[in-house]
Coordinates of C-alpha atoms and ligand atoms in Angstrom, one line a residue:
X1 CA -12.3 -44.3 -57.9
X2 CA -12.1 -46.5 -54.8
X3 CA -15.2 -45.5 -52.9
X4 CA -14.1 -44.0 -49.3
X5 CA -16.0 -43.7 -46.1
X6 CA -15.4 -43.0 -42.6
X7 CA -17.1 -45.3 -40.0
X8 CA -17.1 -46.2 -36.1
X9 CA -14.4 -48.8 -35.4
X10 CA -15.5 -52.4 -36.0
X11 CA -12.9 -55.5 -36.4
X12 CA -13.6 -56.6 -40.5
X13 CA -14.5 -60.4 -40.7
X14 CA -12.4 -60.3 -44.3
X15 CA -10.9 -58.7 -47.2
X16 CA -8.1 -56.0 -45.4
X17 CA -7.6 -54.5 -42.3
X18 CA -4.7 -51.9 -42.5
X19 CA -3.3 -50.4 -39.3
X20 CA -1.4 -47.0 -39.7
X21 CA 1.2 -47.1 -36.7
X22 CA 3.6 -44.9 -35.1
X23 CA 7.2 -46.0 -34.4
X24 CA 7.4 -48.0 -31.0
X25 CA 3.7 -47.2 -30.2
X26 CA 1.5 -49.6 -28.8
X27 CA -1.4 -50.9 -30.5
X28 CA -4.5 -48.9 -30.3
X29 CA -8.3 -49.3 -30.7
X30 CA -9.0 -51.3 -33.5
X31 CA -5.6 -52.9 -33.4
X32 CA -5.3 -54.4 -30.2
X33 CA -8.9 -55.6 -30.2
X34 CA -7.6 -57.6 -33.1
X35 CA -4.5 -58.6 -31.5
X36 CA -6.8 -59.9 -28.7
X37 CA -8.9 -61.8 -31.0
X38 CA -5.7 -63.0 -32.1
X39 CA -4.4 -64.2 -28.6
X40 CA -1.6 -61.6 -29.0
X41 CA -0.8 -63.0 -32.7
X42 CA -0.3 -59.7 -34.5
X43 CA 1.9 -58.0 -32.0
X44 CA 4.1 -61.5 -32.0
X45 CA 3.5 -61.0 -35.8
X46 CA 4.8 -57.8 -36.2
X47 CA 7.5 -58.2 -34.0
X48 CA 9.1 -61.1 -35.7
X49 CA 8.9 -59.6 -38.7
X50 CA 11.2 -56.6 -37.3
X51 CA 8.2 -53.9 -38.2
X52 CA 8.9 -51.0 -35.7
X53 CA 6.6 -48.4 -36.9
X54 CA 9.3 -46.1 -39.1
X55 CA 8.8 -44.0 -41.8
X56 CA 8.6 -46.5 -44.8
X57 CA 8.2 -49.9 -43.2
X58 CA 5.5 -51.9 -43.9
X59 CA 4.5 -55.3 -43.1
X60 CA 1.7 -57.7 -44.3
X61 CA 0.4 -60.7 -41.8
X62 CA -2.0 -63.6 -43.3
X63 CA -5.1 -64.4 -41.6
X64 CA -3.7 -64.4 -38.2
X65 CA -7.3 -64.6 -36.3
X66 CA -8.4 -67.4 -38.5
X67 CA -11.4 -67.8 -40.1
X68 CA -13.2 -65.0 -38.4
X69 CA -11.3 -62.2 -39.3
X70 CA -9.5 -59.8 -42.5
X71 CA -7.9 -62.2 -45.0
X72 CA -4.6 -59.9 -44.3
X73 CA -3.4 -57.6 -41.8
X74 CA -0.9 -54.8 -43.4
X75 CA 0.6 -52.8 -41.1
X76 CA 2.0 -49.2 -42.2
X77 CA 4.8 -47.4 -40.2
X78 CA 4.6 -43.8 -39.3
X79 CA 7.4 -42.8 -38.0
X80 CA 7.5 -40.6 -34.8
X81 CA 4.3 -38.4 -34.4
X82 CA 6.0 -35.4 -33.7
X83 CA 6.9 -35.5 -37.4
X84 CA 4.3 -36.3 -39.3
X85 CA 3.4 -34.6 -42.6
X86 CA 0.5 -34.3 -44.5
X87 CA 3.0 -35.6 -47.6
X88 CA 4.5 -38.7 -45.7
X89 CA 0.5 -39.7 -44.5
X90 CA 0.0 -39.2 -47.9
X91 CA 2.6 -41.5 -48.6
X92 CA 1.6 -44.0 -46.7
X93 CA -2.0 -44.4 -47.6
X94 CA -0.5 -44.9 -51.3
X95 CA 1.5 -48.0 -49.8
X96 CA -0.9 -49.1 -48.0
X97 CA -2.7 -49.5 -51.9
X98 CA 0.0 -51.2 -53.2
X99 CA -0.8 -53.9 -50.5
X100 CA -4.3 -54.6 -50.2
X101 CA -5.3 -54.1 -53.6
X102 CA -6.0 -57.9 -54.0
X103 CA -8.9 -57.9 -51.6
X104 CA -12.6 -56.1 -52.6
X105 CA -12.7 -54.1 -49.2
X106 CA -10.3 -52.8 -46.3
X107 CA -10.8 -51.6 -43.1
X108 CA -8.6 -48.6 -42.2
X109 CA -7.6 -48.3 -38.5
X110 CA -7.6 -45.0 -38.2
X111 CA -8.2 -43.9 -34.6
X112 CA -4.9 -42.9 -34.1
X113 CA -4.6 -40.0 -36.7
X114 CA -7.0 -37.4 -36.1
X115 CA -9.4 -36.0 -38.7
X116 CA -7.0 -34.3 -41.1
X117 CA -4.6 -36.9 -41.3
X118 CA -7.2 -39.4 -41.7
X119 CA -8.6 -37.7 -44.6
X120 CA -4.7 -37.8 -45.8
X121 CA -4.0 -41.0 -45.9
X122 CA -7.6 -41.7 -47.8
X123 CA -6.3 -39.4 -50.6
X124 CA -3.0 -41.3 -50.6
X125 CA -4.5 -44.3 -50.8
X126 CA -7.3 -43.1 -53.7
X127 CA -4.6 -41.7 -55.7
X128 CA -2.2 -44.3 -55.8
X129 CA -5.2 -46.6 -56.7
X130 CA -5.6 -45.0 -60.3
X131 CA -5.6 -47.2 -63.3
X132 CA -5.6 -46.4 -67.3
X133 CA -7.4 -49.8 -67.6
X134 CA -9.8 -48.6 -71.0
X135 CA -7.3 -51.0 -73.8
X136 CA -6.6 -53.6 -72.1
X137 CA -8.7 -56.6 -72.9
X138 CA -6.5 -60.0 -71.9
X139 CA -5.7 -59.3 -68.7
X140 CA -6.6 -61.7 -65.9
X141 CA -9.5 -61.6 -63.3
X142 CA -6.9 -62.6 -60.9
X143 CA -4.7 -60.3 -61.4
X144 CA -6.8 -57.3 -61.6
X145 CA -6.9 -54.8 -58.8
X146 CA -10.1 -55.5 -56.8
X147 CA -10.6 -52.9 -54.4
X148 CA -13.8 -50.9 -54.6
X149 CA -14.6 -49.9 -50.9
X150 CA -12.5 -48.7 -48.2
X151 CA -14.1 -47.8 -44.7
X152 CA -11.6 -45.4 -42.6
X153 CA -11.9 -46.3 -38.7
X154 CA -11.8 -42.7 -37.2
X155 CA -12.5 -41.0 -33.7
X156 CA -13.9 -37.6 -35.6
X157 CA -15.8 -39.5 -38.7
X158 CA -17.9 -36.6 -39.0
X159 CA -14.7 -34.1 -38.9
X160 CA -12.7 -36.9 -41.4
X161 CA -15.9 -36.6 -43.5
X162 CA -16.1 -33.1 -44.0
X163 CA -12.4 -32.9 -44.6
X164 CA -12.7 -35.5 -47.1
X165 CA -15.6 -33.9 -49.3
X166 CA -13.2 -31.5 -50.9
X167 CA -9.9 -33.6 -51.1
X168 CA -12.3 -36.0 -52.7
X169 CA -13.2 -33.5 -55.5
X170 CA -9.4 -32.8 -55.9
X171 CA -9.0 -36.4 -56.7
X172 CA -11.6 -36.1 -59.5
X173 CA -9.7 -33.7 -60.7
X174 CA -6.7 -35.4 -60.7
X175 CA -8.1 -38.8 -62.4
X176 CA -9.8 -36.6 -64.9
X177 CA -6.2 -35.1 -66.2
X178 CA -4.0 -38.7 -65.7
X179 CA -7.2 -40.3 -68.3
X180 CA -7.1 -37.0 -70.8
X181 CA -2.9 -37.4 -70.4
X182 CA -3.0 -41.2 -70.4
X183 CA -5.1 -41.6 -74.0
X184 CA -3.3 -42.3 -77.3
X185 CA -3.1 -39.4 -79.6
X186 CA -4.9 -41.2 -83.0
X187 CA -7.9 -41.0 -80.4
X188 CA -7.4 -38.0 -78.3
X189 CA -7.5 -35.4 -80.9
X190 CA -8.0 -31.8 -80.6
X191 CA -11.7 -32.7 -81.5
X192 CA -12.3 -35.3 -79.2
X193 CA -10.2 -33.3 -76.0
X194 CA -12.5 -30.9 -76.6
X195 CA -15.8 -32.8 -76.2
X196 CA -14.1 -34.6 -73.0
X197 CA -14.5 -30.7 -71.6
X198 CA -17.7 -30.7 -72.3
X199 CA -19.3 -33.3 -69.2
X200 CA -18.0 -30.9 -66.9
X201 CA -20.8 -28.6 -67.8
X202 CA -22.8 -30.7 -65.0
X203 CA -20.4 -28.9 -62.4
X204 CA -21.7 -25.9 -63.4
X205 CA -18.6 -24.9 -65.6
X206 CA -19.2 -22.8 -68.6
X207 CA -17.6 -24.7 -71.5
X208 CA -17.2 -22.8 -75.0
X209 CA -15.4 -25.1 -77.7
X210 CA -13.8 -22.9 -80.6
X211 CA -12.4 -24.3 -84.4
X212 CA -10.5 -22.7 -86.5
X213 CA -12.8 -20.3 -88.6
X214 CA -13.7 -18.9 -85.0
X215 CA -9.7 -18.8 -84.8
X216 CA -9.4 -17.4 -88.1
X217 CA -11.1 -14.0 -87.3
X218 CA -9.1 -13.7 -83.8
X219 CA -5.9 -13.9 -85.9
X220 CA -4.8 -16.9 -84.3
X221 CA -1.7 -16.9 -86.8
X222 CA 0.3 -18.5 -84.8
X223 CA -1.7 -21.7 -83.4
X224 CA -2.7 -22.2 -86.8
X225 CA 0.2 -21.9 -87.9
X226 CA 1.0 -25.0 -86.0
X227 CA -2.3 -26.8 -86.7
X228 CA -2.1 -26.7 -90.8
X229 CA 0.1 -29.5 -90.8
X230 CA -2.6 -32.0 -89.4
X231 CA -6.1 -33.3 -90.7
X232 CA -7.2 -33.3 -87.2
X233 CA -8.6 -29.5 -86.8
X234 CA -7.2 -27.0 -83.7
X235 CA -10.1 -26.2 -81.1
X236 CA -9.8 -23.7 -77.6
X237 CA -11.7 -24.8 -74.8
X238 CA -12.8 -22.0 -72.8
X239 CA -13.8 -23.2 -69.4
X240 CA -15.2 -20.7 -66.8
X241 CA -16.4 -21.4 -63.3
X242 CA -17.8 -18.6 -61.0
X243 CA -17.5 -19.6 -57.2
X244 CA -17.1 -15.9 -55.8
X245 CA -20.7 -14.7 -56.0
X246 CA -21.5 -17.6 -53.6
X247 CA -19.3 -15.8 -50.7
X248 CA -21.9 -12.9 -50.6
X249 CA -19.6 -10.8 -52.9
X250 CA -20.9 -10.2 -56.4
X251 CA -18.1 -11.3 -58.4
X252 CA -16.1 -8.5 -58.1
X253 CA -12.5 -8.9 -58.4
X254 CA -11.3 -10.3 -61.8
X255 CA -11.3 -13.9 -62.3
X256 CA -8.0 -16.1 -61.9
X257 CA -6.8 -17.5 -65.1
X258 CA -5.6 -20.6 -65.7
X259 CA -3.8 -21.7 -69.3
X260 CA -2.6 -25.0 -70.7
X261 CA -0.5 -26.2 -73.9
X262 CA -2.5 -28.8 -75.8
X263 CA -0.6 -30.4 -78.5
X264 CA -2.4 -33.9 -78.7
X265 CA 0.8 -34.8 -80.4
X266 CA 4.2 -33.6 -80.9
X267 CA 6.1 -35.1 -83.8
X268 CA 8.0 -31.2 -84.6
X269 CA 6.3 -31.2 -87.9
X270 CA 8.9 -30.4 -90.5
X271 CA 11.7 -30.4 -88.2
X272 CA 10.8 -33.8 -87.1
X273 CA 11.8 -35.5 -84.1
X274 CA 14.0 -38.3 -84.3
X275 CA 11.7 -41.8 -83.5
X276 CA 13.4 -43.4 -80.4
X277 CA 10.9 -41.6 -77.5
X278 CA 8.6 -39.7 -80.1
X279 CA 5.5 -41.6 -78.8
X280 CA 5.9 -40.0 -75.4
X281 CA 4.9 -36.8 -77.2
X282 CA 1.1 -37.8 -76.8
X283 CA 1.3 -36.2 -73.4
X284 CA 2.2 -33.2 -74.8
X285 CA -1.3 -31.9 -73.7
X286 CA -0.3 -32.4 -70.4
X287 CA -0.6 -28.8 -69.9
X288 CA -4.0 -28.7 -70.9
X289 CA -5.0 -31.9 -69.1
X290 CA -3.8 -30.3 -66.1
X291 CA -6.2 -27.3 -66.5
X292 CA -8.9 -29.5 -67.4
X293 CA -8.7 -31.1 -64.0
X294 CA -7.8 -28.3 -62.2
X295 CA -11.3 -26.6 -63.4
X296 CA -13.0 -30.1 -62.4
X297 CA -11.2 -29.9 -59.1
X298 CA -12.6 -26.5 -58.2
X299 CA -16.1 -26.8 -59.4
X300 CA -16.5 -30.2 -57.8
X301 CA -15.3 -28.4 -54.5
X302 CA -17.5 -25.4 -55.2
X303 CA -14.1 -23.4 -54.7
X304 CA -15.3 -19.5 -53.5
X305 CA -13.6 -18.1 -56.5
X306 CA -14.1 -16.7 -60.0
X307 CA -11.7 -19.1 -62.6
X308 CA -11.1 -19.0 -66.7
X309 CA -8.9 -22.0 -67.7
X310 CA -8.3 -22.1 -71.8
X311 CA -6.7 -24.6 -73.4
X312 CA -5.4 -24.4 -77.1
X313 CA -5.4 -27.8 -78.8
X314 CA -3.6 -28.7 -82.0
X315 CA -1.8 -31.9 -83.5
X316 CA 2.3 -30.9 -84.6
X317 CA 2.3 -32.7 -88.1
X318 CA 4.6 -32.8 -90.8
X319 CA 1.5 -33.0 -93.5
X320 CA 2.1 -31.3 -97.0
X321 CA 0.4 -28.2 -95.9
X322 CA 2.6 -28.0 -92.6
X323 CA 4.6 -24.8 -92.2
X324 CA 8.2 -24.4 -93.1
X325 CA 11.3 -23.1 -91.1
X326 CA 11.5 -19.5 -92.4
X327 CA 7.7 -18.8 -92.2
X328 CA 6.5 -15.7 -90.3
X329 CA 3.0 -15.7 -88.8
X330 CA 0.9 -13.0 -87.4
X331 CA -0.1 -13.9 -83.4
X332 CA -3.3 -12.7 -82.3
X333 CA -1.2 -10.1 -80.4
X334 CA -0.3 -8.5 -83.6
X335 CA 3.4 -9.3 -83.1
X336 CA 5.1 -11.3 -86.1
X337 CA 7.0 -14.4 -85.9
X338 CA 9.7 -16.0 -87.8
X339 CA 9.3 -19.9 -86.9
X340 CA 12.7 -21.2 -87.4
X341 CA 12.1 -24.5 -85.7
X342 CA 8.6 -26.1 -85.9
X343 CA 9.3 -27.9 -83.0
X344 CA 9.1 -25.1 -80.8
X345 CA 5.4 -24.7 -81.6
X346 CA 3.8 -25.1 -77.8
X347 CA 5.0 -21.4 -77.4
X348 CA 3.1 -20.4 -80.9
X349 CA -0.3 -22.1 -79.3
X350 CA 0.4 -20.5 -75.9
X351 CA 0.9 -16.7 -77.4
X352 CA -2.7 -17.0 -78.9
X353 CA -3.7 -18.4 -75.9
X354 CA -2.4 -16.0 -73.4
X355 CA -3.7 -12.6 -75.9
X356 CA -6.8 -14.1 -76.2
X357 CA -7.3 -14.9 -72.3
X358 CA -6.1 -11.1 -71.4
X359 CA -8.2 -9.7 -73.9
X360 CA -11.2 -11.0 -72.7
X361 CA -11.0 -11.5 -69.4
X362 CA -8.2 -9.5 -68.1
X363 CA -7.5 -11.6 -65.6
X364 CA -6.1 -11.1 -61.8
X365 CA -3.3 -13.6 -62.2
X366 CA -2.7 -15.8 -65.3
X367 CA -0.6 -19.0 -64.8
X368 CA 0.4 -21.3 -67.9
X369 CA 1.5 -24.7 -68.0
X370 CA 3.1 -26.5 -70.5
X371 CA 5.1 -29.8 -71.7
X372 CA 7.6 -26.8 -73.2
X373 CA 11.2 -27.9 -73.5
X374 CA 13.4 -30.8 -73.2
X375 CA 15.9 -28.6 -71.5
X376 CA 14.3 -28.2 -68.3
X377 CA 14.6 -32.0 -67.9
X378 CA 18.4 -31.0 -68.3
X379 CA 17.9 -28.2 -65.4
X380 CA 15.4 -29.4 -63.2
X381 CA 15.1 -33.4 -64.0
X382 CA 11.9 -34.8 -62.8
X383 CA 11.6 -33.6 -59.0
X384 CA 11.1 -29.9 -60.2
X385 CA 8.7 -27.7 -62.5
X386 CA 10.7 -24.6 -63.5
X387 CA 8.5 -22.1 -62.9
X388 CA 9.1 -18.2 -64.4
X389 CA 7.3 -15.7 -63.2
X390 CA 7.1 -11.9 -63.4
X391 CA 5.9 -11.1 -60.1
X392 CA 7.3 -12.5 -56.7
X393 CA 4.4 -12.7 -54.6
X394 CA 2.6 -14.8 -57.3
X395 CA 6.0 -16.9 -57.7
X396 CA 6.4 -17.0 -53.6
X397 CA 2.5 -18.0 -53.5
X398 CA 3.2 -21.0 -56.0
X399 CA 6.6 -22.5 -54.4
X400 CA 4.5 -22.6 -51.0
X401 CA 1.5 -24.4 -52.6
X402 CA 3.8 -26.8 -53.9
X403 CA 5.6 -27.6 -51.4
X404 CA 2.6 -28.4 -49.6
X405 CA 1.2 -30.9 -52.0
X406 CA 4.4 -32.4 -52.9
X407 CA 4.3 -30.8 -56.4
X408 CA 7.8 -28.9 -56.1
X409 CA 8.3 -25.7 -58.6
X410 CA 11.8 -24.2 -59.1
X411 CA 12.4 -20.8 -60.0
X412 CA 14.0 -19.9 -63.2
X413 CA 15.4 -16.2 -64.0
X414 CA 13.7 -14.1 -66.8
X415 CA 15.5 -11.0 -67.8
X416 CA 16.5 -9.2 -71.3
X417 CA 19.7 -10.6 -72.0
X418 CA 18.2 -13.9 -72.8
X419 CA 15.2 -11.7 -74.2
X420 CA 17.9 -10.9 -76.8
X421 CA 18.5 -14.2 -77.7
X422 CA 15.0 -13.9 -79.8
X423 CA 16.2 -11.0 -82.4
X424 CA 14.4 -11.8 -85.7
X425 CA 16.3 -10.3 -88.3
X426 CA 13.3 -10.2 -90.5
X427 CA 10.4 -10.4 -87.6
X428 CA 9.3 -9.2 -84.6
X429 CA 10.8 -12.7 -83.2
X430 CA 11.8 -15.4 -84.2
X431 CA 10.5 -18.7 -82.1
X432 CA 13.8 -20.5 -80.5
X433 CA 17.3 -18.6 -79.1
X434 CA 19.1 -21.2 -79.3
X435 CA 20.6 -24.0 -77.1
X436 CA 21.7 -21.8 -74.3
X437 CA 19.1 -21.3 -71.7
X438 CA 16.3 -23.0 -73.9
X439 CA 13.8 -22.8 -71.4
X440 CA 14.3 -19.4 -70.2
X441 CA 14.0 -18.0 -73.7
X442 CA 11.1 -20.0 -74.8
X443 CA 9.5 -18.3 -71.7
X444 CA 10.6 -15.0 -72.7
X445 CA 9.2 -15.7 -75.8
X446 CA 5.4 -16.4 -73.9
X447 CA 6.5 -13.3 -71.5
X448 CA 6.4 -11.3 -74.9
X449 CA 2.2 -12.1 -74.8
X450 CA 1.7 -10.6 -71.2
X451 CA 0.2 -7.6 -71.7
X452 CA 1.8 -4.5 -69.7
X453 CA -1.6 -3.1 -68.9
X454 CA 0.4 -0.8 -65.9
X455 CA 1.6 -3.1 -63.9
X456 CA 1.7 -6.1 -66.3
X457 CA -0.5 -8.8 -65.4
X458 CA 1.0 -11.3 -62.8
X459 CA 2.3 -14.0 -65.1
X460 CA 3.6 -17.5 -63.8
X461 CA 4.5 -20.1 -66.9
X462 CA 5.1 -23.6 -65.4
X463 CA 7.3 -25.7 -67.7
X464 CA 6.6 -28.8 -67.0
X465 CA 8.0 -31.2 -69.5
X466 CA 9.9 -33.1 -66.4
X467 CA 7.2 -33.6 -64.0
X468 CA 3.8 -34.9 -66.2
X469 CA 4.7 -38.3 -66.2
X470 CA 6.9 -40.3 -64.1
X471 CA 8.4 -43.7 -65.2
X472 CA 8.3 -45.6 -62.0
X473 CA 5.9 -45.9 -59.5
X474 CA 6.2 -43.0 -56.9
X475 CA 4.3 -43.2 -53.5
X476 CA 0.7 -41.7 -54.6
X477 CA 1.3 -41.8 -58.3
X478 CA 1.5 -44.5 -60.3
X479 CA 3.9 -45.0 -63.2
X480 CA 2.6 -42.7 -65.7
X481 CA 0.4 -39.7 -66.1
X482 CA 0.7 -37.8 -63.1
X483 CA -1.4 -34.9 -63.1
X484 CA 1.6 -32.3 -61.9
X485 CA -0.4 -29.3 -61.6
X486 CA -3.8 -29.8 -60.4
X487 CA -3.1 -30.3 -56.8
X488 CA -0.3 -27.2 -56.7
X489 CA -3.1 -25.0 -58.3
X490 CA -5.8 -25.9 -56.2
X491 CA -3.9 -25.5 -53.3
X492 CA -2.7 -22.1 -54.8
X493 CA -6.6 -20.5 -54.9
X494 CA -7.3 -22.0 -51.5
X495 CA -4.8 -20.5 -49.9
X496 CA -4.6 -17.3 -51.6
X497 CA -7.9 -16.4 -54.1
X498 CA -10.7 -17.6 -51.9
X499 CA -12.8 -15.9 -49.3
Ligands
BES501 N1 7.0 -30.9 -76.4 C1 8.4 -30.5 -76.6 C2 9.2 -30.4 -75.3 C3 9.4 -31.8 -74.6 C4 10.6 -32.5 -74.9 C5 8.6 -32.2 -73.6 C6 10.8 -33.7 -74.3 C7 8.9 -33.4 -73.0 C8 10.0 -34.1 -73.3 C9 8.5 -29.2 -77.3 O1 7.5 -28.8 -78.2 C10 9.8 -29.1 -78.0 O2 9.9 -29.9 -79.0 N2 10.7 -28.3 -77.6 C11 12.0 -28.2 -78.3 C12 12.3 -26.8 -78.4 C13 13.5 -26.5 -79.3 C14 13.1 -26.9 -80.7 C15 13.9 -25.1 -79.2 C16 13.0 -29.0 -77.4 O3 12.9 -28.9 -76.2 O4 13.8 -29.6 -78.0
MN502 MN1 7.9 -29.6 -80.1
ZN503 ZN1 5.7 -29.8 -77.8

């Protein structure tokens, strides 16, 4: 991760110096002392190359002081300060990345933005500088990214700072799950995801691993069900952190629970996948990757709040041992199902999952996610998680949090018409209801695992099949894994389960 700090203005003598600007504003601070080391060259600059400060605009100028100054000047438009936006500061560290990324270290002229904002456009800019770098051995020096250091020009460094600390240990987080979500599945197995939990024990997390004789006497029917089709072995990583006791109050209130679909790979077992795409199913542990992060993202921040996150872990495989369409397992719950299609088998992981987490920790709040259908690509595309949920304070709670972190979730209906659509005719259930509403019923079919304990437990499952990884570049994520998830749930506990 590029190393941040915040630090009194001085003019940089090379590598970048990036100057945030607001539309028509004059120079400030940093800025015009440069221009006047430049005899007026960078506003000339600027202006000639039509950069006016909006929302978007960017412009880079070489070397304009000479020898004795940054090796480039890249200017970043603001738009009008009035509407600024933690997102579009956001936004605009991540282009300011894409630009300077050439040079070793940048100077961020910062003056202008206050502490927050500051501390926004240093997570813009961190975030949009990860890189999955581990296989690739050819590459040229020169065109490796060099940046290692970037020094934030602020009025308030010590406010910046402090802001920072926190946002810096969601950023962890968020590297953590893009490298878990980014690996290729013959090496992340469900073994090896599982020792990868393990480091964040010098957090302070709890981490238990479970394999499948530990599975085996829960009843696990159902994720094992999904796992005997693979050599590689099923594990559960239960992670727990407990934050609350630090506020004074001795951990009281039940913790918040946090689940995630970890199928290492996804090939559908015996109803296979077609090949064109299949290998994006290595992310289908997206779920799980974002829980894995999310649990890094809190500890590292010391959030103030009691937090389980479990992850069940399997491989989909069509080995000779694999189950068949027309099996019925036994779920942990007790409930039978008839698996008609053993491609819908991140539901089958999740139902042990969620009995298991209830069980045990009967939780305030239990929120899944999961890589769970195609169809809510065909709903939502990529700018939306659907998001079901069985309580509307908890669902309210998570469309605000992610609309705050630019991690959007859509609301999706649950009710007992599509429950319907699940009518085994020799099992409690069977696993898939059809093409209709696919990903409402396979979340009816998790919303059969919430226990009713009087009221039910508040249950939010976020489908996130469209939003894990993006294809293109977008302004703080690069093309790839993108960690949907870790930010919207941090933000979540913050504002809501802390203090
Ligand atoms: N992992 C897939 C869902 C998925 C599909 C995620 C495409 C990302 C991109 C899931 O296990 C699956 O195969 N779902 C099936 C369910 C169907 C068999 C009812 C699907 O969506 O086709
Ligand atoms: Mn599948
Ligand atoms: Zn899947």
């Amino acid at each position: 991760m590029i190393d941040i700090a915040f630090v009194k203005p001085a003019l940089p003598r090379h590598g970048a110096l990036v100057l945030p600007l607001a539309e028509e504003a004059p120079l400030s601070g940093l800025a015009q002392a440069l221009d006047t080391a430049a005899a007026g060259g960078v506003t000339r600059g600027l202006e000639a190359a039509g950069f006016r400060g909006r929302k978007g605009q960017s412009c880079t100028l070489w070397a304009p002081v000479g020898e004795h100054g940054p090796a480039r000047v890249v200017a970043i438009g603001l738009g009008k300060p009035g509407e600024w936006t933690t997102e579009a500061i956001e936004a605009a560290g991540g282009a300011a990345l894409s630009l300077i990324q050439a040079e070793r270290e940048a100077v961020v002229a910062a003056e202008g933005l206050g502490a927050g904002f500051a501390a926004s456009f240093a997570l813009g800019l961190v975030l949009r500088g990860y890189r999955f770098d581990r296989y690739r051995t050819t590459e040229k020096e020169e065109d490796k990214p060099k940046l290692e250091k970037v020094a934030l020009a602020a009025d308030a460094a010590t406010a910046a700072r402090a802001a920072w600390g926190p946002m810096r240990a969601v950023a962890e987080g968020v590297f953590l799950s893009r490298d878990l979500v980014s690996e290729p599945p013959n090496v992340l197995t469900p073994a090896v995801f599982a020792e990868r939990c393990k480091p964040l024990e010098k957090l302070g997390l709890g981490v238990e691993i479970l394999g499948p004789k530990e599975m085996r006497k829960l009843g696990f029917g159902a994720l094992l069900g999904v796992a005997q089709g693979s050599e590689n072995e099923p594990r559960m990583v239960v992670m727990q952190w407990h934050g609350a006791a630090a506020r004074g109050k001795k951990a009281a209130s039940p913790p918040v629970a946090f689940l995630g679909k970890g199928v290492t790979f996804d090939t559908g077992g015996i109803s296979l996948k077609p090949a064109a795409g299949m290998e994006d199913m290595k992310w289908d542990m997206a779920g799980a990757g974002t829980v894995v992060g999310l649990m890094a993202a809190l500890a590292g921040r010391k959030a103030r709040v009691d937090a389980i996150g479990i992850v069940g872990l399997v491989e989909n495989m069509p080995g000779s041992n694999a189950q068949r369409p027309g099996d019925v397992v036994t779920t942990a719950s007790g409930q039978t199902v008839e698996v008609i299609n053993t491609d819908a088998e991140g539901r089958l992981v999740l139902a042990d999952v969620m009995h298991y987490c209830q069980e045990r920790f009967a939780p305030r709040c239990m929120v899944d996610l999961a890589t769970l259908t195609g169809a809510i690509i065909i709903a939502l595309g990529h700018e939306h998680a659907g998001m079901f949920c069985n309580n509307d304070e908890l669902a309210q709670q998570l469309a605000a949090a992610g609309r705050e972190v630019a991690e959007p979730v859509w609301r999706m209906p649950l009710g007992d018409a599509y429950d319907k659509q699940l009518k085994s005719d020799i099992a409690d259930m069977k696993n898939v209801g059809g093409r209709p509403g696919g990903s409402i019923t396979a979340a009816q079919f998790l919303q059969r695992f919430v226990q009713k304990r009087d009221p039910a437990t508040p249950w939010a499952h976020l489908d996130i099949a469209g939003t894990a990884w993006s294809s293109k570049d977008l302004p703080t994520i690069p093309k790839g894994a993108t960690a949907f998830g870790v930010r919207l749930l941090d933000r979540l506990v913050a504002d809501h389960y802390e203090g």
